[in-house]
Coordinates of C-alpha atoms in Angstrom, one line a residue:
Chain A
X733 CA -10.1 5.2 16.1
X734 CA -9.5 6.2 19.7
X735 CA -5.7 6.7 19.8
X736 CA -5.4 7.7 23.4
X737 CA -4.1 5.0 25.8
X738 CA -5.9 4.2 29.0
X739 CA -3.5 5.8 31.4
X740 CA -5.3 5.9 34.7
X741 CA -8.2 3.5 34.7
X742 CA -10.2 2.9 37.9
X743 CA -11.7 -0.2 36.4
X744 CA -15.0 1.4 35.7
X745 CA -13.7 3.1 32.6
X746 CA -15.9 6.0 33.5
X747 CA -13.7 8.8 34.8
X748 CA -10.6 8.9 32.8
X749 CA -9.8 11.7 30.4
X750 CA -7.8 9.1 28.5
X751 CA -10.6 6.9 27.6
X752 CA -10.4 3.1 28.2
X753 CA -12.5 0.7 26.1
X754 CA -15.3 -0.8 28.0
X755 CA -14.3 -4.4 27.6
X756 CA -10.8 -4.0 29.0
X757 CA -11.9 -4.6 32.7
X758 CA -13.1 -7.9 31.4
X759 CA -10.2 -8.5 29.1
X760 CA -9.1 -11.8 30.6
X761 CA -12.5 -13.2 30.3
X762 CA -12.9 -12.2 26.7
X763 CA -9.4 -13.6 25.9
X764 CA -10.5 -16.9 27.5
X765 CA -13.7 -16.9 25.4
X766 CA -11.8 -16.3 22.2
X767 CA -9.3 -19.0 23.1
X768 CA -12.2 -21.4 23.6
X769 CA -13.7 -20.3 20.2
X770 CA -10.4 -20.9 18.5
X771 CA -10.4 -24.4 20.0
X772 CA -13.9 -24.9 18.7
X773 CA -12.8 -23.9 15.2
X774 CA -9.9 -26.3 15.4
X775 CA -12.3 -29.1 16.6
X776 CA -14.5 -28.5 13.6
X777 CA -11.5 -28.7 11.3
X778 CA -10.6 -32.0 12.9
X779 CA -14.2 -33.3 12.5
X780 CA -13.9 -32.5 8.7
X781 CA -10.5 -34.1 8.5
X782 CA -11.9 -37.3 10.3
X783 CA -14.8 -37.2 7.8
X784 CA -17.4 -37.0 10.5
X785 CA -21.1 -36.8 9.7
X786 CA -22.0 -33.5 8.1
X787 CA -25.0 -32.9 10.4
X788 CA -22.8 -33.4 13.5
X789 CA -20.3 -30.8 12.1
X790 CA -23.2 -28.4 11.5
X791 CA -24.2 -28.7 15.1
X792 CA -20.7 -27.6 16.1
X793 CA -20.8 -24.8 13.6
X794 CA -24.0 -23.5 15.2
X795 CA -22.5 -23.7 18.7
X796 CA -19.5 -21.8 17.5
X797 CA -21.7 -19.1 15.9
X798 CA -23.6 -18.7 19.1
X799 CA -20.4 -18.4 21.1
X800 CA -19.2 -15.7 18.7
X801 CA -22.5 -13.8 19.0
X802 CA -22.2 -13.9 22.8
X803 CA -18.8 -12.2 22.5
X804 CA -20.2 -9.7 20.1
X805 CA -23.2 -8.7 22.2
X806 CA -20.9 -8.6 25.3
X807 CA -18.5 -6.2 23.5
X808 CA -21.5 -4.1 22.3
X809 CA -22.9 -3.9 25.9
X810 CA -19.5 -2.8 27.2
X811 CA -19.2 -0.3 24.4
X812 CA -22.5 1.3 25.2
X813 CA -21.9 1.3 29.0
X814 CA -18.4 2.7 28.8
X815 CA -17.5 4.4 25.5
X816 CA -21.0 5.9 24.8
X817 CA -21.5 7.0 28.4
X818 CA -18.0 8.5 28.5
X819 CA -18.8 10.4 25.3
X820 CA -22.1 11.6 26.7
X821 CA -20.2 13.5 29.3
X822 CA -18.5 15.4 26.5
X823 CA -21.8 16.3 24.9
X824 CA -24.6 14.9 22.8
X825 CA -22.8 15.1 19.6
X826 CA -19.9 13.0 20.8
X827 CA -22.2 10.4 22.2
X828 CA -24.4 10.3 19.1
X829 CA -21.3 9.7 16.9
X830 CA -20.4 6.7 19.2
X831 CA -24.0 5.4 19.1
X832 CA -24.0 5.6 15.3
X833 CA -20.9 3.4 15.2
X834 CA -22.7 1.0 17.6
X835 CA -25.9 1.0 15.4
X836 CA -23.8 0.2 12.3
X837 CA -22.1 -2.6 14.2
X838 CA -25.6 -3.9 15.3
X839 CA -26.8 -3.8 11.7
X840 CA -23.8 -5.9 10.6
X841 CA -24.3 -8.3 13.4
X842 CA -28.1 -8.8 12.8
X843 CA -27.4 -9.3 9.1
X844 CA -24.5 -11.6 9.6
Chain B
X614 CA -24.3 -41.4 12.9
X615 CA -23.3 -43.0 9.6
X616 CA -20.6 -45.5 10.6
X617 CA -19.9 -47.0 7.2
X618 CA -16.6 -45.9 5.7
X619 CA -16.4 -44.6 2.2
X620 CA -14.8 -47.6 0.6
X621 CA -15.3 -47.1 -3.1
X622 CA -16.0 -43.5 -3.8
X623 CA -16.1 -42.3 -7.3
X624 CA -15.7 -38.7 -6.2
X625 CA -19.3 -37.9 -6.7
X626 CA -20.4 -39.8 -3.6
X627 CA -23.5 -40.7 -5.5
X628 CA -23.3 -44.3 -6.4
X629 CA -21.5 -46.1 -3.6
X630 CA -23.2 -48.5 -1.2
X631 CA -20.7 -47.4 1.4
X632 CA -21.9 -43.9 1.5
X633 CA -19.5 -41.0 1.4
X634 CA -20.4 -37.7 3.0
X635 CA -21.0 -35.0 0.5
X636 CA -18.4 -32.6 1.6
X637 CA -15.5 -35.0 1.3
X638 CA -14.8 -34.3 -2.3
X639 CA -14.2 -30.7 -1.2
X640 CA -12.5 -31.7 2.0
X641 CA -9.3 -29.8 1.3
X642 CA -11.2 -26.6 0.6
X643 CA -13.3 -26.9 3.8
X644 CA -10.1 -27.6 5.8
X645 CA -8.5 -24.5 4.3
X646 CA -11.6 -22.4 5.2
X647 CA -11.6 -23.7 8.8
X648 CA -7.9 -22.9 9.0
X649 CA -8.6 -19.4 7.9
X650 CA -11.5 -19.1 10.4
X651 CA -9.2 -20.3 13.2
X652 CA -6.8 -17.6 12.1
X653 CA -9.6 -15.0 12.2
X654 CA -10.4 -16.1 15.8
X655 CA -6.8 -15.8 16.8
X656 CA -6.7 -12.3 15.2
X657 CA -9.7 -11.2 17.2
X658 CA -8.1 -12.5 20.4
X659 CA -5.0 -10.4 19.5
X660 CA -7.1 -7.3 18.9
X661 CA -8.6 -7.7 22.4
X662 CA -5.1 -8.3 23.9
X663 CA -3.9 -5.2 22.1
X664 CA -6.9 -3.3 23.4
X665 CA -8.1 -2.3 20.0
X666 CA -11.3 -0.3 19.6
X667 CA -14.4 -2.3 20.4
X668 CA -16.2 -1.4 17.2
X669 CA -13.3 -2.6 15.1
X670 CA -13.3 -5.9 17.0
X671 CA -17.0 -6.2 16.3
X672 CA -16.4 -5.7 12.6
X673 CA -14.1 -8.7 12.7
X674 CA -16.5 -10.8 14.7
X675 CA -19.2 -10.1 12.1
X676 CA -16.8 -11.1 9.3
X677 CA -15.9 -14.3 11.2
X678 CA -19.6 -15.1 11.7
X679 CA -20.3 -14.7 8.0
X680 CA -17.3 -17.0 7.1
X681 CA -18.7 -19.6 9.5
X682 CA -22.2 -19.3 7.9
X683 CA -20.6 -19.8 4.5
X684 CA -19.1 -23.1 5.8
X685 CA -22.4 -24.1 7.3
X686 CA -24.5 -23.5 4.2
X687 CA -21.8 -25.2 2.1
X688 CA -22.0 -28.3 4.2
X689 CA -25.8 -28.3 4.1
X690 CA -25.7 -28.0 0.3
X691 CA -23.3 -30.9 0.1
X692 CA -25.5 -32.9 2.6
X693 CA -28.6 -32.4 0.5
X694 CA -26.9 -33.1 -2.8
X695 CA -25.1 -36.2 -1.6
X696 CA -26.4 -37.8 1.6
X697 CA -30.1 -37.0 0.9
X698 CA -30.0 -38.0 -2.8
X699 CA -28.2 -41.2 -1.9
X700 CA -30.8 -42.0 0.7
X701 CA -33.6 -41.2 -1.8
X702 CA -32.3 -44.1 -3.9
X703 CA -33.1 -46.4 -0.9
X704 CA -36.6 -45.1 -0.6
X705 CA -38.6 -42.1 0.5
X706 CA -38.4 -43.0 4.2
X707 CA -34.6 -43.1 4.3
X708 CA -34.5 -39.7 2.4
X709 CA -37.1 -38.1 4.7
X710 CA -35.1 -39.1 7.7
X711 CA -32.0 -37.4 6.3
X712 CA -34.1 -34.3 5.3
X713 CA -35.4 -34.1 8.8
X714 CA -31.9 -34.0 10.1
X715 CA -31.1 -31.2 7.6
X716 CA -34.2 -29.3 8.6
X717 CA -33.2 -29.5 12.3
X718 CA -29.8 -28.2 11.4
X719 CA -31.3 -25.4 9.3
X720 CA -33.4 -24.4 12.3
X721 CA -30.4 -24.3 14.6
X722 CA -28.5 -22.3 12.0
X723 CA -31.3 -19.7 11.3
X724 CA -31.8 -19.2 15.1
X725 CA -28.1 -19.0 15.9
Chain C
X632 CA -45.5 -37.5 -2.1
X633 CA -48.3 -36.1 -4.2
X634 CA -47.4 -36.4 -7.9
X635 CA -50.4 -34.9 -9.5
X636 CA -52.4 -31.6 -9.6
X637 CA -51.0 -28.1 -10.2
X638 CA -51.6 -28.6 -13.9
X639 CA -51.0 -25.2 -15.2
X640 CA -48.5 -23.7 -12.9
X641 CA -47.1 -20.7 -14.6
X642 CA -45.3 -18.6 -12.1
X643 CA -41.6 -18.7 -12.4
X644 CA -41.3 -21.5 -14.8
X645 CA -38.9 -23.2 -12.5
X646 CA -41.6 -25.3 -11.1
X647 CA -42.6 -27.8 -13.8
X648 CA -45.7 -29.6 -14.6
X649 CA -47.6 -32.2 -12.7
X650 CA -46.2 -31.6 -9.3
X651 CA -47.9 -30.3 -6.2
X652 CA -45.9 -28.1 -3.8
X653 CA -45.1 -29.8 -0.5
X654 CA -46.7 -27.2 1.7
X655 CA -50.2 -27.5 0.1
X656 CA -51.3 -30.4 2.2
X657 CA -50.7 -28.0 5.1
X658 CA -52.1 -25.0 3.3
X659 CA -54.7 -24.1 5.9
X660 CA -52.2 -24.2 8.7
X661 CA -49.8 -21.9 6.8
X662 CA -52.6 -19.5 6.0
X663 CA -53.5 -19.4 9.7
X664 CA -49.9 -18.7 10.6
X665 CA -49.6 -15.9 8.1
X666 CA -52.9 -14.5 9.3
X667 CA -51.5 -14.5 12.9
X668 CA -48.3 -12.8 11.6
X669 CA -50.3 -10.2 9.8
X670 CA -52.1 -9.5 13.1
X671 CA -48.7 -9.3 14.9
X672 CA -47.6 -6.7 12.4
X673 CA -50.8 -4.7 12.9
X674 CA -50.3 -4.9 16.7
X675 CA -46.8 -3.5 16.4
X676 CA -48.1 -0.6 14.2
X677 CA -50.7 0.1 17.0
X678 CA -48.0 0.1 19.7
X679 CA -46.1 2.7 17.6
X680 CA -49.2 4.7 17.1
X681 CA -49.9 4.5 20.9
X682 CA -46.3 5.6 21.5
X683 CA -45.5 2.5 23.6
X684 CA -42.0 2.0 25.0
X685 CA -39.4 1.2 22.3
X686 CA -38.0 -1.8 24.0
X687 CA -41.5 -3.3 24.4
X688 CA -42.0 -2.8 20.6
X689 CA -38.6 -4.5 19.9
X690 CA -39.7 -7.5 21.9
X691 CA -42.8 -7.9 19.7
X692 CA -40.6 -7.4 16.5
X693 CA -38.3 -10.2 17.7
X694 CA -41.4 -12.4 18.3
X695 CA -42.7 -11.6 14.8
X696 CA -39.3 -12.4 13.3
X697 CA -39.2 -15.7 15.0
X698 CA -42.7 -16.5 13.8
X699 CA -41.7 -15.7 10.2
X700 CA -38.6 -17.9 10.5
X701 CA -40.8 -20.7 11.7
X702 CA -42.9 -20.3 8.5
X703 CA -39.7 -20.2 6.4
X704 CA -38.1 -23.3 7.8
X705 CA -41.5 -25.1 7.6
X706 CA -41.8 -24.2 3.9
X707 CA -38.2 -25.3 3.3
X708 CA -38.8 -28.7 5.0
X709 CA -41.9 -29.2 2.9
X710 CA -39.9 -28.2 -0.2
X711 CA -37.2 -30.7 0.5
X712 CA -39.6 -33.5 1.5
X713 CA -41.8 -33.1 -1.5
X714 CA -40.4 -31.1 -4.4
X715 CA -36.9 -32.4 -4.0
X716 CA -37.9 -36.0 -3.5
X717 CA -40.3 -35.9 -6.4
X718 CA -37.6 -34.5 -8.6
X719 CA -35.2 -37.2 -7.4
X720 CA -37.5 -39.7 -9.0
X721 CA -36.8 -38.0 -12.3
X722 CA -33.1 -38.2 -11.9
X723 CA -30.2 -36.6 -10.0
X724 CA -30.0 -33.6 -12.3
X725 CA -33.6 -32.6 -11.6
X726 CA -33.1 -33.1 -7.9
X727 CA -29.8 -31.2 -7.8
X728 CA -31.5 -28.2 -9.6
X729 CA -34.2 -28.1 -6.9
X730 CA -31.7 -28.5 -4.1
X731 CA -29.7 -25.6 -5.5
X732 CA -32.8 -23.4 -5.3
X733 CA -33.3 -24.6 -1.7
X734 CA -29.6 -23.8 -0.8
X735 CA -30.0 -20.3 -2.3
X736 CA -33.1 -19.8 -0.2
X737 CA -31.3 -21.0 2.9
X738 CA -28.5 -18.6 2.2
X739 CA -30.9 -15.7 2.0
X740 CA -32.6 -16.9 5.1
X741 CA -29.5 -17.3 7.2
X742 CA -28.2 -13.8 6.1
X743 CA -31.6 -12.1 6.6
Chain D
X972 CA -35.6 15.9 19.5
X973 CA -37.0 15.1 22.9
X974 CA -39.0 18.2 23.9
X975 CA -39.4 17.5 27.6
X976 CA -36.9 16.3 30.1
X977 CA -37.4 13.1 32.1
X978 CA -38.6 14.8 35.3
X979 CA -39.5 11.9 37.4
X980 CA -37.3 9.0 36.5
X981 CA -37.1 6.3 39.1
X982 CA -33.7 5.2 37.8
X983 CA -35.1 1.7 37.3
X984 CA -35.1 2.1 33.6
X985 CA -38.9 2.0 33.6
X986 CA -40.5 4.2 31.1
X987 CA -42.0 7.2 32.7
X988 CA -44.5 9.5 31.2
X989 CA -42.3 12.6 31.2
X990 CA -40.0 11.2 28.6
X991 CA -40.7 11.0 24.9
X992 CA -39.5 8.0 23.1
X993 CA -36.9 8.5 20.4
X994 CA -38.8 7.0 17.6
X995 CA -41.8 9.4 18.0
X996 CA -40.3 12.2 15.9
X997 CA -40.3 9.6 13.1
X998 CA -43.6 8.0 14.0
X999 CA -45.2 8.5 10.6
X1000 CA -42.3 6.9 8.9
X1001 CA -42.4 3.9 11.2
X1002 CA -46.1 3.6 10.8
X1003 CA -45.7 3.6 7.0
X1004 CA -43.0 0.9 7.3
X1005 CA -45.2 -1.3 9.4
X1006 CA -48.2 -0.7 7.1
X1007 CA -45.9 -1.9 4.2
X1008 CA -44.8 -4.9 6.3
X1009 CA -48.4 -5.8 7.0
X1010 CA -49.0 -5.7 3.3
X1011 CA -46.0 -8.0 2.7
X1012 CA -47.4 -10.5 5.2
X1013 CA -50.8 -10.3 3.4
X1014 CA -49.0 -10.8 0.0
X1015 CA -47.3 -13.9 1.3
X1016 CA -50.6 -15.3 2.6
X1017 CA -52.0 -14.7 -0.9
X1018 CA -49.1 -16.5 -2.5
X1019 CA -49.8 -19.5 -0.3
X1020 CA -53.5 -19.4 -1.0
X1021 CA -52.7 -19.2 -4.8
X1022 CA -50.3 -22.2 -4.3
X1023 CA -47.3 -20.4 -5.6
X1024 CA -43.9 -22.0 -5.8
X1025 CA -42.4 -22.6 -2.3
X1026 CA -39.0 -21.0 -3.2
X1027 CA -40.7 -17.9 -4.5
X1028 CA -42.6 -17.6 -1.2
X1029 CA -39.4 -18.1 0.8
X1030 CA -37.8 -15.2 -1.2
X1031 CA -40.7 -12.9 0.0
X1032 CA -40.4 -14.2 3.6
X1033 CA -36.7 -13.3 3.6
X1034 CA -37.6 -9.8 2.2
X1035 CA -40.1 -9.4 5.0
X1036 CA -37.7 -10.5 7.6
X1037 CA -35.1 -8.0 6.4
X1038 CA -37.8 -5.2 6.5
X1039 CA -38.6 -6.1 10.1
X1040 CA -34.9 -6.1 11.0
X1041 CA -34.7 -2.6 9.5
X1042 CA -37.5 -1.4 11.8
X1043 CA -35.8 -3.1 14.7
X1044 CA -32.4 -1.6 14.3
X1045 CA -34.0 1.8 13.6
X1046 CA -36.0 1.6 16.8
X1047 CA -32.8 0.6 18.7
X1048 CA -30.8 3.4 17.2
X1049 CA -33.6 5.9 18.2
X1050 CA -33.7 4.3 21.7
X1051 CA -29.9 4.7 22.2
X1052 CA -29.8 8.3 20.8
X1053 CA -32.8 9.5 22.8
X1054 CA -33.8 7.4 25.8
X1055 CA -30.3 6.4 26.7
X1056 CA -28.8 9.9 26.2
X1057 CA -31.7 11.5 28.1
X1058 CA -31.1 9.0 31.0
X1059 CA -27.4 9.8 30.9
X1060 CA -28.2 13.3 31.9
X1061 CA -29.7 12.0 35.1
X1062 CA -26.7 9.9 35.9
X1063 CA -24.8 6.8 35.0
X1064 CA -27.1 4.4 36.9
X1065 CA -30.2 5.6 35.0
X1066 CA -28.3 5.3 31.7
X1067 CA -26.9 1.9 32.4
X1068 CA -30.4 0.6 33.3
X1069 CA -31.6 1.8 29.9
X1070 CA -28.5 0.3 28.1
X1071 CA -29.1 -3.0 29.8
X1072 CA -32.6 -3.1 28.3
X1073 CA -31.1 -2.3 24.9
X1074 CA -28.5 -5.0 25.2
X1075 CA -31.2 -7.5 26.1
X1076 CA -33.2 -6.4 23.1
X1077 CA -30.1 -6.8 20.9
X1078 CA -29.6 -10.3 22.2
X1079 CA -33.1 -11.2 21.4
X1080 CA -32.7 -9.7 17.9
X1081 CA -29.4 -11.3 17.1
X1082 CA -30.8 -14.7 18.2
X1083 CA -34.1 -14.3 16.4

């Protein structure tokens, strides 16, 4: 939705006209987490292929779900602290539009 | 936890002494689902690497979480319909032990 | 375990004949838990009426949600240990029908 | 919506008297929803007392959980649109403190 590239980020994401998404200062950490999650998914596939006990597989599925939720709430926090606060500097309407997107995402997350 | 191999499965998993886990008759389908989930995780990592909009990433995280929950409730259903019913043939105590494992897994799932 | 009582269960019609629901041996405990949950709901209404801080209200809503999930997983456990095992004594088909109901309930619970 | 500014914020994210919570303009609607939720809890207690079928009770517990989550995400949305935006006018630090509280609440909600 935002098409402008982050041209001149200070790392805070707070003072660029060209807005930078909040999570980008932590990009490497998020990539490492997703790499780990991908590995967890592959591990679960291997457990199924090895015909491991269903309950043990379920335990790993719950762990993977929790890891994903950690990524989701982290992204949300960064969104609120960066995208929303940046938008707030442009006026309430801009900020409220961003918050509405966040609320919709929270709804999907809580329901999922 | 079950160490006995499925020696003589009829495909239903219901009448073998050597118990077969319930999901195994659907093993290929579960493997395909996990392969898809792994691909979704990789897709999310790529979105982060490409610095896509946080809310769009969150939408994909919710979709992945739902896919995982589908796998989890599928495995649970198979566990109840096969492992628990097989155990019930050995007596209530055996079945109740299996159900307790399922309940604990459900608790972890609902909380995760 | 109990195979008698509940003589004229009408309700949904899914629940047949001379079977007593699993939770009934714990009925007083469940009633006490629901009474407490009702009190928690009333407490949250009072916090809103007293215009308490939104985040503090949210903390109580989360606590109430967890209490409800505890009731739900307890009822499920009782359902599996009693209704399903009783049905298993009548044959696999009867048990699988009861398990399917449980699985559907778990799906609603995990998604809710 | 907020009629008075936060005059005396300490920047700690504590809730000072001079600020009106976001949900208050909708107070009557929230009170009505909580009244309905209380009624749902009472209805579930009655189902247990009447020894209704466990699965039917679980369906009502899921409905109640969803109703509660609706209240929770509504309160969060109001918190972000009012408390956080009001705080943003006082500076990033004040807003970030409020957002941190919201993130913690979202974490509790997603996990609950």
